[in-house]
């Protein structure tokens, strides 16, 4: 009552300093006497006087803190400290009081509101990015639809801040909301921070799967599988998916260009197995899908440059030259096929047919009977002395040359 009377007198006389000194004395007495209820009441009143009448923010904060020492859930004191810490830019203290408000909030919405403010303080005022992310994570775990927290994480992610951690938070949210373009964006950024080749390949397949099966975007799926090919040209899954998607989209020129890029990549400059594998694929695409015989021939010859005995390429060139009447080139390929097969098995049955065909090209297409004779003689001397076609052909050449002794 006495203090209340002093307050009434202090107003016109502006003697608030005297009033606060008396209140402070009482507060200390109550603290010493451990009278919590009256301490809270008295400290709250003097804190309000310091804040409103005296404008002494530091003293007000100290007295509101005293209130909390007697009642750590006192709403009025907590709200006052929240207000004063923000006004005076005491960000660390504000973070502490916001944390208390999260714990004492009346409703789930209030909890989310305080958590978001706490995240903002961590992020913008205390430069505690991990603390901010932690708050946003908790908010979205409780309320995935909380747009401000989602926007805050997306902003950090876009700036390249903690992409792996934030990506792990965003990924399930985007899946749940079927925001597949954003989900692909998350994985794309995450991929840039992955070094292990196997993990990178798996992530690229994952992105392609999302693009095709979830976003119904076949082109993006193909683009990602082509990226996988650029890094791992012999990967079975990437090759199978590229073949399937290119068929759907009729994107063989893009596939051919990607394979050509692989062959220009320094990482595979000395990898003969990869160069042979990719060269074969490229040749088949040029021939079967694009109908470009000239480039197909170049690709097959490229393979032979890396592996002169590559059977698939030799057989393909044999077929191309025969179909297109390239007789000189056909003779060259037949000679190479003979050498390749003989190196593997000197008694291989294909040697007979290849030798005979070489003789036919020399005889009928190139008009070089002496070389035809050598080819037929090779078949008879080394492979099959009873080969009727070679015997007949050889006899015909001798007859036309009037080489009666040899006949």
Short mmCIF file of C-alpha atoms in Angstrom, two decimals:
data_model
loop_
_atom_site.label_atom_id
_atom_site.label_comp_id
_atom_site.label_asym_id
_atom_site.label_seq_id
_atom_site.Cartn_x
_atom_site.Cartn_y
_atom_site.Cartn_z
CA UNK A 1 0.00 0.00 0.00
CA UNK A 2 2.83 2.36 0.91
CA UNK A 3 4.56 1.61 -2.38
CA UNK A 4 1.34 2.13 -4.26
CA UNK A 5 0.96 5.54 -2.61
CA UNK A 6 4.52 6.42 -3.55
CA UNK A 7 3.76 5.54 -7.16
CA UNK A 8 0.84 7.99 -7.12
CA UNK A 9 3.11 10.71 -5.80
CA UNK A 10 5.95 9.86 -8.13
CA UNK A 11 3.83 10.45 -11.22
CA UNK A 12 3.42 14.25 -10.90
CA UNK A 13 6.82 14.71 -9.26
CA UNK A 14 8.67 12.42 -11.63
CA UNK A 15 10.32 10.66 -8.70
CA UNK A 16 10.38 7.22 -10.21
CA UNK A 17 13.99 6.70 -9.22
CA UNK A 18 13.03 6.88 -5.56
CA UNK A 19 10.19 4.45 -6.11
CA UNK A 20 12.36 1.91 -7.91
CA UNK A 21 14.99 2.06 -5.17
CA UNK A 22 12.37 1.20 -2.58
CA UNK A 23 10.98 -1.58 -4.72
CA UNK A 24 14.46 -3.00 -5.24
CA UNK A 25 15.02 -3.08 -1.49
CA UNK A 26 11.79 -5.03 -1.06
CA UNK A 27 12.72 -7.38 -3.88
CA UNK A 28 16.02 -8.23 -2.22
CA UNK A 29 14.28 -8.83 1.11
CA UNK A 30 11.81 -11.18 -0.51
CA UNK A 31 14.60 -12.98 -2.35
CA UNK A 32 16.46 -13.47 0.95
CA UNK A 33 13.27 -14.67 2.62
CA UNK A 34 12.62 -17.07 -0.26
CA UNK A 35 9.07 -15.77 -0.70
CA UNK A 36 8.63 -16.70 -4.34
CA UNK A 37 5.06 -15.51 -4.91
CA UNK A 38 5.58 -12.05 -3.50
CA UNK A 39 9.01 -11.84 -5.13
CA UNK A 40 7.43 -12.44 -8.52
CA UNK A 41 4.75 -9.84 -7.92
CA UNK A 42 7.16 -7.18 -6.64
CA UNK A 43 9.86 -7.80 -9.26
CA UNK A 44 7.27 -7.64 -12.05
CA UNK A 45 5.97 -4.30 -10.85
CA UNK A 46 9.40 -2.69 -10.57
CA UNK A 47 10.40 -4.12 -13.95
CA UNK A 48 7.37 -2.44 -15.50
CA UNK A 49 8.26 0.87 -13.88
CA UNK A 50 11.84 0.63 -15.13
CA UNK A 51 10.59 -0.16 -18.63
CA UNK A 52 7.69 2.28 -18.98
CA UNK A 53 8.22 5.16 -16.56
CA UNK A 54 12.00 5.26 -16.26
CA UNK A 55 12.96 3.97 -19.70
CA UNK A 56 15.78 2.00 -18.10
CA UNK A 57 15.83 -1.07 -20.31
CA UNK A 58 18.79 -2.79 -18.66
CA UNK A 59 17.19 -2.56 -15.20
CA UNK A 60 13.85 -3.68 -16.62
CA UNK A 61 15.48 -6.74 -18.13
CA UNK A 62 17.22 -7.56 -14.85
CA UNK A 63 13.93 -7.39 -12.91
CA UNK A 64 11.99 -9.45 -15.47
CA UNK A 65 14.77 -12.00 -15.16
CA UNK A 66 14.23 -11.95 -11.39
CA UNK A 67 10.56 -12.72 -12.03
CA UNK A 68 11.59 -15.81 -13.96
CA UNK A 69 13.83 -16.90 -11.11
CA UNK A 70 10.68 -17.20 -9.03
CA UNK A 71 8.41 -18.52 -11.81
CA UNK A 72 10.21 -19.76 -14.92
CA UNK A 73 6.96 -19.97 -16.90
CA UNK A 74 5.69 -16.49 -16.11
CA UNK A 75 4.12 -15.47 -19.42
CA UNK A 76 4.16 -11.72 -18.87
CA UNK A 77 7.85 -11.63 -17.97
CA UNK A 78 8.79 -13.91 -20.87
CA UNK A 79 6.89 -11.75 -23.35
CA UNK A 80 8.48 -8.61 -21.94
CA UNK A 81 11.98 -10.06 -22.28
CA UNK A 82 11.17 -11.17 -25.82
CA UNK A 83 10.16 -7.63 -26.66
CA UNK A 84 13.12 -5.96 -24.95
CA UNK A 85 15.78 -8.33 -26.27
CA UNK A 86 14.57 -7.79 -29.83
CA UNK A 87 14.37 -4.02 -29.39
CA UNK A 88 17.92 -3.88 -28.05
CA UNK A 89 19.24 -6.45 -30.54
CA UNK A 90 20.44 -8.83 -27.85
CA UNK A 91 20.15 -11.75 -30.21
CA UNK A 92 21.71 -14.49 -28.11
CA UNK A 93 19.44 -13.57 -25.20
CA UNK A 94 16.46 -13.43 -27.53
CA UNK A 95 17.29 -16.94 -28.77
CA UNK A 96 17.27 -18.14 -25.19
CA UNK A 97 13.90 -16.58 -24.42
CA UNK A 98 12.39 -17.86 -27.68
CA UNK A 99 13.52 -21.33 -26.73
CA UNK A 100 11.69 -20.89 -23.43
CA UNK A 101 8.61 -19.69 -25.32
CA UNK A 102 8.71 -22.80 -27.49
CA UNK A 103 8.59 -24.91 -24.34
CA UNK A 104 5.77 -22.95 -22.70
CA UNK A 105 3.56 -22.15 -25.72
CA UNK A 106 -0.17 -22.71 -25.34
CA UNK A 107 -0.87 -24.21 -28.76
CA UNK A 108 0.89 -26.10 -31.57
CA UNK A 109 0.58 -23.04 -33.80
CA UNK A 110 2.32 -20.91 -31.19
CA UNK A 111 5.09 -23.49 -30.91
CA UNK A 112 5.65 -23.31 -34.66
CA UNK A 113 5.62 -19.52 -34.60
CA UNK A 114 8.24 -19.32 -31.86
CA UNK A 115 10.37 -22.01 -33.51
CA UNK A 116 10.34 -20.14 -36.79
CA UNK A 117 11.36 -16.90 -35.12
CA UNK A 118 14.12 -18.78 -33.34
CA UNK A 119 15.29 -20.19 -36.67
CA UNK A 120 15.33 -16.69 -38.15
CA UNK A 121 17.40 -15.39 -35.24
CA UNK A 122 19.88 -18.24 -35.59
CA UNK A 123 20.14 -17.69 -39.34
CA UNK A 124 20.09 -13.91 -39.71
CA UNK A 125 21.43 -12.65 -36.39
CA UNK A 126 23.69 -15.25 -34.87
CA UNK A 127 25.08 -16.81 -38.04
CA UNK A 128 24.23 -20.20 -36.61
CA UNK A 129 23.14 -21.95 -39.79
CA UNK A 130 23.04 -25.39 -38.23
CA UNK A 131 20.84 -24.08 -35.41
CA UNK A 132 18.50 -22.48 -37.95
CA UNK A 133 18.29 -25.65 -40.03
CA UNK A 134 17.53 -27.62 -36.89
CA UNK A 135 14.56 -25.38 -36.10
CA UNK A 136 13.22 -25.48 -39.66
CA UNK A 137 13.61 -29.26 -39.68
CA UNK A 138 11.56 -29.59 -36.49
CA UNK A 139 8.88 -27.29 -37.84
CA UNK A 140 8.50 -29.20 -41.09
CA UNK A 141 8.56 -32.49 -39.24
CA UNK A 142 5.50 -31.36 -37.30
CA UNK A 143 3.87 -29.32 -40.07
CA UNK A 144 5.13 -30.18 -43.58
CA UNK A 145 2.86 -27.48 -44.99
CA UNK A 146 4.61 -24.68 -43.07
CA UNK A 147 5.48 -22.43 -46.02
CA UNK A 148 7.84 -19.97 -44.26
CA UNK A 149 10.11 -22.72 -42.92
CA UNK A 150 10.12 -24.45 -46.31
CA UNK A 151 10.96 -21.18 -48.06
CA UNK A 152 13.78 -20.50 -45.60
CA UNK A 153 15.36 -23.91 -46.27
CA UNK A 154 14.90 -23.53 -50.02
CA UNK A 155 16.63 -20.16 -49.85
CA UNK A 156 19.62 -21.62 -48.04
CA UNK A 157 19.70 -24.56 -50.43
CA UNK A 158 19.65 -22.25 -53.44
CA UNK A 159 22.65 -20.40 -51.98
CA UNK A 160 24.57 -23.66 -51.70
CA UNK A 161 24.42 -23.74 -47.89
CA UNK A 162 24.56 -27.24 -46.36
CA UNK A 163 23.13 -28.83 -49.53
CA UNK A 164 23.40 -32.42 -48.34
CA UNK A 165 21.72 -31.78 -44.99
CA UNK A 166 18.99 -29.55 -46.38
CA UNK A 167 18.46 -31.86 -49.35
CA UNK A 168 17.70 -34.71 -46.94
CA UNK A 169 15.00 -32.54 -45.35
CA UNK A 170 13.50 -31.33 -48.62
CA UNK A 171 13.50 -34.68 -50.42
CA UNK A 172 10.62 -36.35 -48.50
CA UNK A 173 8.64 -33.11 -48.53
CA UNK A 174 8.88 -32.84 -52.30
CA UNK A 175 8.00 -36.49 -52.70
CA UNK A 176 4.97 -36.08 -50.49
CA UNK A 177 3.80 -32.99 -52.36
CA UNK A 178 4.68 -34.54 -55.74
CA UNK A 179 6.93 -31.58 -56.56
CA UNK A 180 9.11 -33.70 -58.78
CA UNK A 181 10.86 -30.88 -60.61
CA UNK A 182 12.07 -29.56 -57.26
CA UNK A 183 13.00 -33.05 -56.15
CA UNK A 184 15.16 -33.47 -59.24
CA UNK A 185 16.72 -30.09 -58.46
CA UNK A 186 17.61 -31.29 -54.96
CA UNK A 187 19.24 -34.45 -56.27
CA UNK A 188 21.10 -32.46 -58.91
CA UNK A 189 22.69 -30.24 -56.29
CA UNK A 190 23.43 -33.22 -54.05
CA UNK A 191 25.12 -34.95 -56.98
CA UNK A 192 27.57 -32.08 -57.31
CA UNK A 193 28.84 -32.91 -53.81
CA UNK A 194 29.26 -36.66 -54.42
CA UNK A 195 32.69 -37.88 -55.53
CA UNK A 196 32.37 -41.68 -55.43
CA UNK A 197 31.73 -42.97 -59.01
CA UNK A 198 29.34 -45.69 -57.88
CA UNK A 199 27.29 -43.32 -55.76
CA UNK A 200 27.17 -40.76 -58.56
CA UNK A 201 25.96 -43.38 -61.00
CA UNK A 202 23.26 -44.56 -58.62
CA UNK A 203 22.03 -41.02 -58.05
CA UNK A 204 21.85 -40.30 -61.78
CA UNK A 205 19.77 -43.44 -62.30
CA UNK A 206 17.55 -42.34 -59.42
CA UNK A 207 17.00 -38.91 -60.96
CA UNK A 208 16.19 -40.47 -64.34
CA UNK A 209 13.69 -42.80 -62.68
CA UNK A 210 11.96 -39.91 -60.94
CA UNK A 211 11.81 -37.93 -64.16
CA UNK A 212 10.24 -40.76 -66.11
CA UNK A 213 8.03 -42.55 -63.61
CA UNK A 214 6.95 -39.61 -61.45
CA UNK A 215 7.18 -36.52 -63.63
CA UNK A 216 6.40 -38.36 -66.90
CA UNK A 217 9.33 -36.53 -68.45
CA UNK A 218 11.06 -38.97 -70.77
CA UNK A 219 13.43 -36.38 -72.20
CA UNK A 220 14.84 -35.47 -68.80
CA UNK A 221 15.15 -39.16 -68.00
CA UNK A 222 17.15 -39.70 -71.19
CA UNK A 223 19.33 -36.68 -70.47
CA UNK A 224 20.27 -38.10 -67.07
CA UNK A 225 21.00 -41.57 -68.42
CA UNK A 226 23.21 -39.96 -71.05
CA UNK A 227 25.03 -38.14 -68.26
CA UNK A 228 25.53 -41.52 -66.64
CA UNK A 229 26.99 -42.82 -69.91
CA UNK A 230 29.41 -39.92 -70.07
CA UNK A 231 30.81 -40.97 -66.70
CA UNK A 232 30.46 -44.73 -67.05
CA UNK A 233 30.10 -45.68 -70.73
CA UNK A 234 29.92 -49.42 -70.09
CA UNK A 235 27.29 -49.29 -67.37
CA UNK A 236 24.63 -51.88 -68.29
CA UNK A 237 21.70 -50.02 -66.80
CA UNK A 238 22.60 -46.73 -68.46
CA UNK A 239 23.00 -48.41 -71.84
CA UNK A 240 19.73 -50.29 -71.55
CA UNK A 241 17.80 -47.20 -70.47
CA UNK A 242 19.35 -45.01 -73.16
CA UNK A 243 18.43 -47.56 -75.82
CA UNK A 244 14.84 -47.79 -74.57
CA UNK A 245 14.29 -44.05 -74.12
CA UNK A 246 15.93 -43.18 -77.43
CA UNK A 247 13.52 -45.57 -79.13
CA UNK A 248 10.57 -43.84 -77.46
CA UNK A 249 11.76 -40.32 -78.24
CA UNK A 250 13.58 -41.01 -81.52
CA UNK A 251 16.57 -39.18 -80.12
CA UNK A 252 19.33 -41.18 -81.78
CA UNK A 253 21.27 -38.11 -82.97
CA UNK A 254 21.57 -36.99 -79.34
CA UNK A 255 22.73 -40.45 -78.28
CA UNK A 256 25.28 -40.55 -81.10
CA UNK A 257 26.65 -37.15 -80.12
CA UNK A 258 26.96 -38.24 -76.50
CA UNK A 259 28.88 -41.37 -77.46
CA UNK A 260 31.14 -39.28 -79.67
CA UNK A 261 31.74 -36.99 -76.69
CA UNK A 262 32.74 -40.00 -74.61
CA UNK A 263 35.44 -40.83 -77.14
CA UNK A 264 36.75 -37.27 -76.81
CA UNK A 265 36.86 -37.42 -73.03
CA UNK A 266 40.44 -37.43 -71.66
CA UNK A 267 39.46 -39.91 -68.94
CA UNK A 268 38.97 -42.61 -71.59
CA UNK A 269 41.81 -41.64 -73.91
CA UNK A 270 43.88 -44.70 -72.97
CA UNK A 271 41.03 -47.06 -72.03
CA UNK A 272 41.00 -49.29 -75.09
CA UNK A 273 38.18 -51.53 -73.83
CA UNK A 274 35.87 -48.56 -73.34
CA UNK A 275 36.82 -47.03 -76.67
CA UNK A 276 36.08 -50.30 -78.46
CA UNK A 277 32.77 -50.72 -76.64
CA UNK A 278 31.61 -47.17 -77.33
CA UNK A 279 32.84 -47.23 -80.90
CA UNK A 280 30.77 -50.33 -81.60
CA UNK A 281 27.66 -48.72 -80.13
CA UNK A 282 28.21 -45.59 -82.15
CA UNK A 283 28.67 -47.55 -85.37
CA UNK A 284 25.49 -49.55 -84.82
CA UNK A 285 23.49 -46.38 -84.15
CA UNK A 286 24.81 -44.69 -87.28
CA UNK A 287 24.03 -47.73 -89.37
CA UNK A 288 20.81 -49.11 -87.92
CA UNK A 289 19.13 -46.02 -86.45
CA UNK A 290 20.41 -43.10 -88.51
CA UNK A 291 21.09 -44.82 -91.81
CA UNK A 292 24.44 -43.06 -92.14
CA UNK A 293 26.66 -45.70 -93.71
CA UNK A 294 29.62 -43.35 -94.05
CA UNK A 295 29.75 -42.52 -90.35
CA UNK A 296 29.07 -46.12 -89.46
CA UNK A 297 32.13 -47.11 -91.48
CA UNK A 298 34.20 -44.45 -89.72
CA UNK A 299 33.09 -45.73 -86.34
CA UNK A 300 33.88 -49.36 -87.18
CA UNK A 301 37.30 -48.30 -88.44
CA UNK A 302 37.82 -46.33 -85.26
CA UNK A 303 37.21 -49.53 -83.30
CA UNK A 304 39.72 -51.40 -85.43
CA UNK A 305 42.20 -48.65 -84.68
CA UNK A 306 41.90 -49.56 -81.02
CA UNK A 307 41.58 -53.31 -81.58
CA UNK A 308 42.58 -54.47 -85.08
CA UNK A 309 41.08 -57.91 -84.51
CA UNK A 310 37.67 -56.83 -83.25
CA UNK A 311 35.45 -59.47 -84.81
CA UNK A 312 32.17 -57.53 -84.63
CA UNK A 313 33.59 -54.52 -86.45
CA UNK A 314 35.29 -56.64 -89.11
CA UNK A 315 32.07 -58.56 -89.76
CA UNK A 316 30.08 -55.31 -89.93
CA UNK A 317 32.50 -53.74 -92.40
CA UNK A 318 32.45 -56.96 -94.43
CA UNK A 319 28.68 -56.65 -94.70
CA UNK A 320 28.68 -52.90 -95.45
CA UNK A 321 31.31 -53.14 -98.17
CA UNK A 322 29.63 -56.14 -99.76
CA UNK A 323 26.24 -54.41 -99.78
CA UNK A 324 27.66 -51.20 -101.22
CA UNK A 325 30.05 -52.65 -103.77
CA UNK A 326 33.21 -51.31 -102.12
CA UNK A 327 35.34 -54.12 -103.52
CA UNK A 328 38.83 -52.87 -102.66
CA UNK A 329 37.79 -52.14 -99.07
CA UNK A 330 36.01 -55.50 -98.91
CA UNK A 331 39.17 -57.32 -99.95
CA UNK A 332 41.10 -55.51 -97.24
CA UNK A 333 38.55 -56.47 -94.59
CA UNK A 334 38.43 -60.08 -95.72
CA UNK A 335 42.22 -60.26 -95.38
CA UNK A 336 41.94 -58.87 -91.85
CA UNK A 337 39.17 -61.30 -90.97
CA UNK A 338 41.29 -64.19 -92.20
CA UNK A 339 44.23 -63.06 -90.10
CA UNK A 340 42.06 -62.53 -87.05
CA UNK A 341 40.30 -65.90 -87.22
CA UNK A 342 43.51 -67.76 -87.99
CA UNK A 343 45.25 -66.16 -85.01
CA UNK A 344 42.58 -67.60 -82.76
CA UNK A 345 42.18 -70.98 -84.44
CA UNK A 346 44.15 -72.11 -87.46
CA UNK A 347 41.54 -74.78 -88.21
CA UNK A 348 38.44 -72.63 -87.80
CA UNK A 349 35.84 -73.59 -90.44
CA UNK A 350 35.19 -69.90 -91.29
CA UNK A 351 38.64 -69.72 -92.86
CA UNK A 352 37.40 -71.71 -95.86
CA UNK A 353 34.49 -69.38 -96.64
CA UNK A 354 36.49 -66.22 -96.01
CA UNK A 355 39.36 -67.37 -98.22
CA UNK A 356 37.02 -68.40 -101.00
CA UNK A 357 35.13 -65.08 -100.84
CA UNK A 358 38.42 -63.17 -100.99
CA UNK A 359 39.33 -65.09 -104.13
CA UNK A 360 35.94 -64.26 -105.66
CA UNK A 361 36.39 -60.53 -104.99
CA UNK A 362 39.85 -60.55 -106.58
CA UNK A 363 38.64 -62.58 -109.53
CA UNK A 364 35.20 -61.16 -110.30
CA UNK A 365 35.20 -57.63 -108.87
CA UNK A 366 38.78 -56.39 -108.97
CA UNK A 367 40.06 -58.33 -111.99
CA UNK A 368 43.23 -59.46 -110.25
CA UNK A 369 43.55 -63.14 -111.15
CA UNK A 370 46.94 -63.73 -109.61
CA UNK A 371 45.69 -62.61 -106.19
CA UNK A 372 42.56 -64.68 -106.72
CA UNK A 373 44.74 -67.71 -107.39
CA UNK A 374 46.69 -67.06 -104.18
CA UNK A 375 43.44 -66.86 -102.21
CA UNK A 376 42.07 -70.10 -103.63
CA UNK A 377 45.41 -71.87 -103.16
CA UNK A 378 45.45 -70.73 -99.53
CA UNK A 379 42.09 -72.38 -98.94
CA UNK A 380 43.20 -75.63 -100.54
CA UNK A 381 46.68 -75.70 -99.04
CA UNK A 382 45.88 -74.57 -95.50
CA UNK A 383 42.23 -75.22 -94.81
CA UNK A 384 40.43 -77.74 -97.01
CA UNK A 385 42.23 -79.46 -99.91
CA UNK A 386 38.90 -80.82 -101.17
CA UNK A 387 36.94 -77.56 -101.20
CA UNK A 388 35.00 -77.96 -104.42
CA UNK A 389 34.15 -74.28 -105.00
CA UNK A 390 37.79 -73.22 -104.64
CA UNK A 391 38.93 -76.04 -106.97
CA UNK A 392 36.34 -75.05 -109.58
CA UNK A 393 37.17 -71.34 -109.29
CA UNK A 394 40.87 -72.01 -109.50
CA UNK A 395 40.40 -74.14 -112.60
CA UNK A 396 38.38 -71.37 -114.19
CA UNK A 397 41.10 -68.78 -113.55
CA UNK A 398 43.82 -71.06 -114.97
CA UNK A 399 41.70 -71.70 -118.02
CA UNK A 400 41.13 -67.99 -118.67
CA UNK A 401 44.84 -67.35 -118.20
CA UNK A 402 45.71 -70.33 -120.41
CA UNK A 403 47.96 -71.56 -117.64
CA UNK A 404 47.76 -75.16 -118.76
CA UNK A 405 50.55 -76.52 -116.61
CA UNK A 406 48.92 -75.20 -113.44
CA UNK A 407 45.52 -76.39 -114.59
#
